[in-house]
mmCIF file with all atom_site columns, C-alpha atoms in Angstrom:
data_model
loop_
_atom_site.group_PDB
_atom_site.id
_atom_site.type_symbol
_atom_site.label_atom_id
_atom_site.label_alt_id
_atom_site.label_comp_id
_atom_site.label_asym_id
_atom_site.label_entity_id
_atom_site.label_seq_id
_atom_site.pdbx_PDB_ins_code
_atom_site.Cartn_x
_atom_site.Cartn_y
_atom_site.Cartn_z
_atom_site.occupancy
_atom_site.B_iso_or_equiv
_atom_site.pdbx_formal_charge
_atom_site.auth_seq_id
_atom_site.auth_comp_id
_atom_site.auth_asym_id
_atom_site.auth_atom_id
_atom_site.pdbx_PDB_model_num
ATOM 1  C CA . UNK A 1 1  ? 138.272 90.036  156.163 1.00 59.00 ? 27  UNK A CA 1
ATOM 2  C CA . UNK A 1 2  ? 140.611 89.276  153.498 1.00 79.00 ? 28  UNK A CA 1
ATOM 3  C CA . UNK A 1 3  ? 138.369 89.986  150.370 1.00 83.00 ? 29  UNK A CA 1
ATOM 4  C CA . UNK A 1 4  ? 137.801 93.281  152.250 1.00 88.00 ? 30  UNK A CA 1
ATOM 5  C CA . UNK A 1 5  ? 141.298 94.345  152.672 1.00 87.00 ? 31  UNK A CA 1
ATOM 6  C CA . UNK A 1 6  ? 142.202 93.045  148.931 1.00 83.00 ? 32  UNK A CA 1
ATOM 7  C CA . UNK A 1 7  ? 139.210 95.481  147.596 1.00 85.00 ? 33  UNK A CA 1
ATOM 8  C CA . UNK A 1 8  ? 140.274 98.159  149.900 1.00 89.00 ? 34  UNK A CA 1
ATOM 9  C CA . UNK A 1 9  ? 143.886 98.079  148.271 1.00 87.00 ? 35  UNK A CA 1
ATOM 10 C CA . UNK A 1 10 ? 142.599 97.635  145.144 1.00 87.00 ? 36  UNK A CA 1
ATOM 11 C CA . UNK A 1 11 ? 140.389 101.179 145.594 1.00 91.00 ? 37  UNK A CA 1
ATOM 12 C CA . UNK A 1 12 ? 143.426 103.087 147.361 1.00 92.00 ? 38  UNK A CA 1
ATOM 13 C CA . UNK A 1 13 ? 145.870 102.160 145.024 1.00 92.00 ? 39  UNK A CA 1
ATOM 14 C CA . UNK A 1 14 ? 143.403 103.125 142.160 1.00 93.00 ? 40  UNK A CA 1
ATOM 15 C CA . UNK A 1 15 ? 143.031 106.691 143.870 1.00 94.00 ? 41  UNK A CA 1
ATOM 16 C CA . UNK A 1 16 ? 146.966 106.875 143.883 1.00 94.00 ? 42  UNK A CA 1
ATOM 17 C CA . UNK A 1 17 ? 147.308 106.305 140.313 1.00 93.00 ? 43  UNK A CA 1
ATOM 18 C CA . UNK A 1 18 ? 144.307 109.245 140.070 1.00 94.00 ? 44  UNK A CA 1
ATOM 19 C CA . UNK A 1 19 ? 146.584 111.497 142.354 1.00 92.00 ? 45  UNK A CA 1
ATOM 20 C CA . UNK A 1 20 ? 149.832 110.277 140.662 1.00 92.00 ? 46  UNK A CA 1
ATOM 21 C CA . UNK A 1 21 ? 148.140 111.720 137.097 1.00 89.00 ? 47  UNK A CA 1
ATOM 22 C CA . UNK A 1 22 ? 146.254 114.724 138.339 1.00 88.00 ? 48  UNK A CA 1
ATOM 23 C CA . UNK A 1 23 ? 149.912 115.601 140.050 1.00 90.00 ? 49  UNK A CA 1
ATOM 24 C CA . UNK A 1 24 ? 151.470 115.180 136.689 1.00 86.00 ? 50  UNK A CA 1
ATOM 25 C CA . UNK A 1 25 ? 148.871 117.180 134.374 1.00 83.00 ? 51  UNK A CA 1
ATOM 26 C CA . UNK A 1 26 ? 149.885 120.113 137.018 1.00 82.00 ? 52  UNK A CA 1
ATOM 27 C CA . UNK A 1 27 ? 153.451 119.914 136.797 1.00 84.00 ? 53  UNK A CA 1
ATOM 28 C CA . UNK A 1 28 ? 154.044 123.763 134.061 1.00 72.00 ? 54  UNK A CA 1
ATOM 29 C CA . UNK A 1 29 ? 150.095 123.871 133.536 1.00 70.00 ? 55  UNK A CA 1
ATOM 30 C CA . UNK A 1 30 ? 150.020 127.207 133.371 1.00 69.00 ? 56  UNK A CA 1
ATOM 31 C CA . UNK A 1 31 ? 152.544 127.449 130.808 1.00 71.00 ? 57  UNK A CA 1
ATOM 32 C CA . UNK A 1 32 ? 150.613 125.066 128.650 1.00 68.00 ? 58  UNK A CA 1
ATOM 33 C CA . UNK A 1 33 ? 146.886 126.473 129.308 1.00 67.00 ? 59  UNK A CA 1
ATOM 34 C CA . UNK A 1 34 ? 148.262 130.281 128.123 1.00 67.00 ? 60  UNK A CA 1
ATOM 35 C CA . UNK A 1 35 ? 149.648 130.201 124.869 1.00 64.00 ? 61  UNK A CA 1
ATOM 36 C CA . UNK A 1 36 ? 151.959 132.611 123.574 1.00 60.00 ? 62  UNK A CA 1
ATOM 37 C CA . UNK A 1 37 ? 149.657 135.752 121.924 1.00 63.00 ? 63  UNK A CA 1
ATOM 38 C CA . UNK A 1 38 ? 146.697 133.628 122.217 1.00 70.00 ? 64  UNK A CA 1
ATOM 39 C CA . UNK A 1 39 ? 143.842 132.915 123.861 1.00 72.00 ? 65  UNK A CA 1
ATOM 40 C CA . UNK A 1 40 ? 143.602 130.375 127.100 1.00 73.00 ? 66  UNK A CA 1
ATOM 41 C CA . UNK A 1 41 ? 143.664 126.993 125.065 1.00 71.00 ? 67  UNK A CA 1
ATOM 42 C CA . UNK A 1 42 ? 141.090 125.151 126.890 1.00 75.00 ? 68  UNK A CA 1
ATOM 43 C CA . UNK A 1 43 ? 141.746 121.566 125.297 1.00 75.00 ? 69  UNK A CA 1
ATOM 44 C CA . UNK A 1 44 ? 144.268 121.453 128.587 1.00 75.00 ? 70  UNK A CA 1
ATOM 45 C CA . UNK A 1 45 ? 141.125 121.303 130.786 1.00 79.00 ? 71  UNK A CA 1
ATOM 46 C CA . UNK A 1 46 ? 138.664 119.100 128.787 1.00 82.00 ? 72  UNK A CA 1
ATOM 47 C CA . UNK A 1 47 ? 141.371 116.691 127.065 1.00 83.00 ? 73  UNK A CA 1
ATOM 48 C CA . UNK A 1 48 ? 144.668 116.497 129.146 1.00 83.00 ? 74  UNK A CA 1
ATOM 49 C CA . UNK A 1 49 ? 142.987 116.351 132.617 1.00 85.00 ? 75  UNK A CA 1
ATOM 50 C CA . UNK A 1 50 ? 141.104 113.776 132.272 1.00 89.00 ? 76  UNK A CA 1
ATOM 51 C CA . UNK A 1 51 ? 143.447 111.716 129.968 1.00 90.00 ? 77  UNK A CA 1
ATOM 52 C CA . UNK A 1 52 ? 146.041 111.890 132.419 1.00 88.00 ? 78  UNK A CA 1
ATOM 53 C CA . UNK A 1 53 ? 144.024 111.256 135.665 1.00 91.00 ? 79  UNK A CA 1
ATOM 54 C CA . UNK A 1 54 ? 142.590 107.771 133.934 1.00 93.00 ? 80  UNK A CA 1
ATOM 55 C CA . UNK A 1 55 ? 145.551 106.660 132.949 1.00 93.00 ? 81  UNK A CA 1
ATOM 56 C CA . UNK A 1 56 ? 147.214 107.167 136.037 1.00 92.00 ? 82  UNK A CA 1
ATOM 57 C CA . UNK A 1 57 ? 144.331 105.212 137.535 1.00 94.00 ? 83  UNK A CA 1
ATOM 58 C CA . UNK A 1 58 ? 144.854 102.957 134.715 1.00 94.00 ? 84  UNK A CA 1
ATOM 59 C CA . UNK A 1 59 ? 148.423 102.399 135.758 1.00 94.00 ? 85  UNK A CA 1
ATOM 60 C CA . UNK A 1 60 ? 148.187 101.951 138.648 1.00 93.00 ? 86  UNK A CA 1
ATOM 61 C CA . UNK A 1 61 ? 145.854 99.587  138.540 1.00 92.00 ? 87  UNK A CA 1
ATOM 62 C CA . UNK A 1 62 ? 147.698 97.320  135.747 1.00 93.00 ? 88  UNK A CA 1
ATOM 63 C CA . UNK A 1 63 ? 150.926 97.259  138.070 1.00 91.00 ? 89  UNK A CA 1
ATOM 64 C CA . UNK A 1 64 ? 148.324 96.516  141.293 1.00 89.00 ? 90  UNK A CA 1
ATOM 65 C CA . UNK A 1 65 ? 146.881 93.259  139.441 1.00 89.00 ? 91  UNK A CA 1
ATOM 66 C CA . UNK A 1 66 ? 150.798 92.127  138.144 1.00 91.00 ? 92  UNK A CA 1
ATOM 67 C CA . UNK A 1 67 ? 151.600 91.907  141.449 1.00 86.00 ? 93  UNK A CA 1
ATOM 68 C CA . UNK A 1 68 ? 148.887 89.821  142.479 1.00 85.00 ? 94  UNK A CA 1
ATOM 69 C CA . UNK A 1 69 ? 149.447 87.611  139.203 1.00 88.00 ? 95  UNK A CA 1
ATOM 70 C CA . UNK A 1 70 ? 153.075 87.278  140.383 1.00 90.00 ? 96  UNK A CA 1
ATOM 71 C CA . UNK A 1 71 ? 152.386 87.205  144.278 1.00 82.00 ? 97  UNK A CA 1
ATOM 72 C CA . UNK A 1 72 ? 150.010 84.107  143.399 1.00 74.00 ? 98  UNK A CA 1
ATOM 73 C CA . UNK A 1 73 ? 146.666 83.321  144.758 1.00 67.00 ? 99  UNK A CA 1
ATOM 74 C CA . UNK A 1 74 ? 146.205 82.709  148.809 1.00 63.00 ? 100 UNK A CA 1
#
């Protein structure tokens, strides 16, 4: 049951960090995907999304395993 729980709060915490990012690319999107006397600049969609989203995964990740490296092993 143990293994279980570990991978469980391994995949939870890695859909934070996706949550944590995809809450972060949102914060003034709109001002950023309509430029001023432009067209909609689309690298916002294609490039910032999923940067942000993977590294918040990423992220959250790192600080998940730290804490097992410093918690020790059971």
């Amino acid at each position: 049951m143990g293994e279980r729980m570990e991978a469980a709060g391994g995949c939870l915490t890695a859909a934070a960090g996706a949550g944590a990012g995809l809450a972060l690319w949102a914060v003034e999107s709109r001002g950023r995907f309509r430029r001023f006397e432009r067209g909609p600049d689309w690298s916002v969609l294609y490039a910032e999304l999923p940067l942000l989203v993977l590294g918040g995964t990423a992220a959250a990740l790192g600080l998940w395993a730290l804490g097992r490296r410093i918690r020790g092993p059971r």
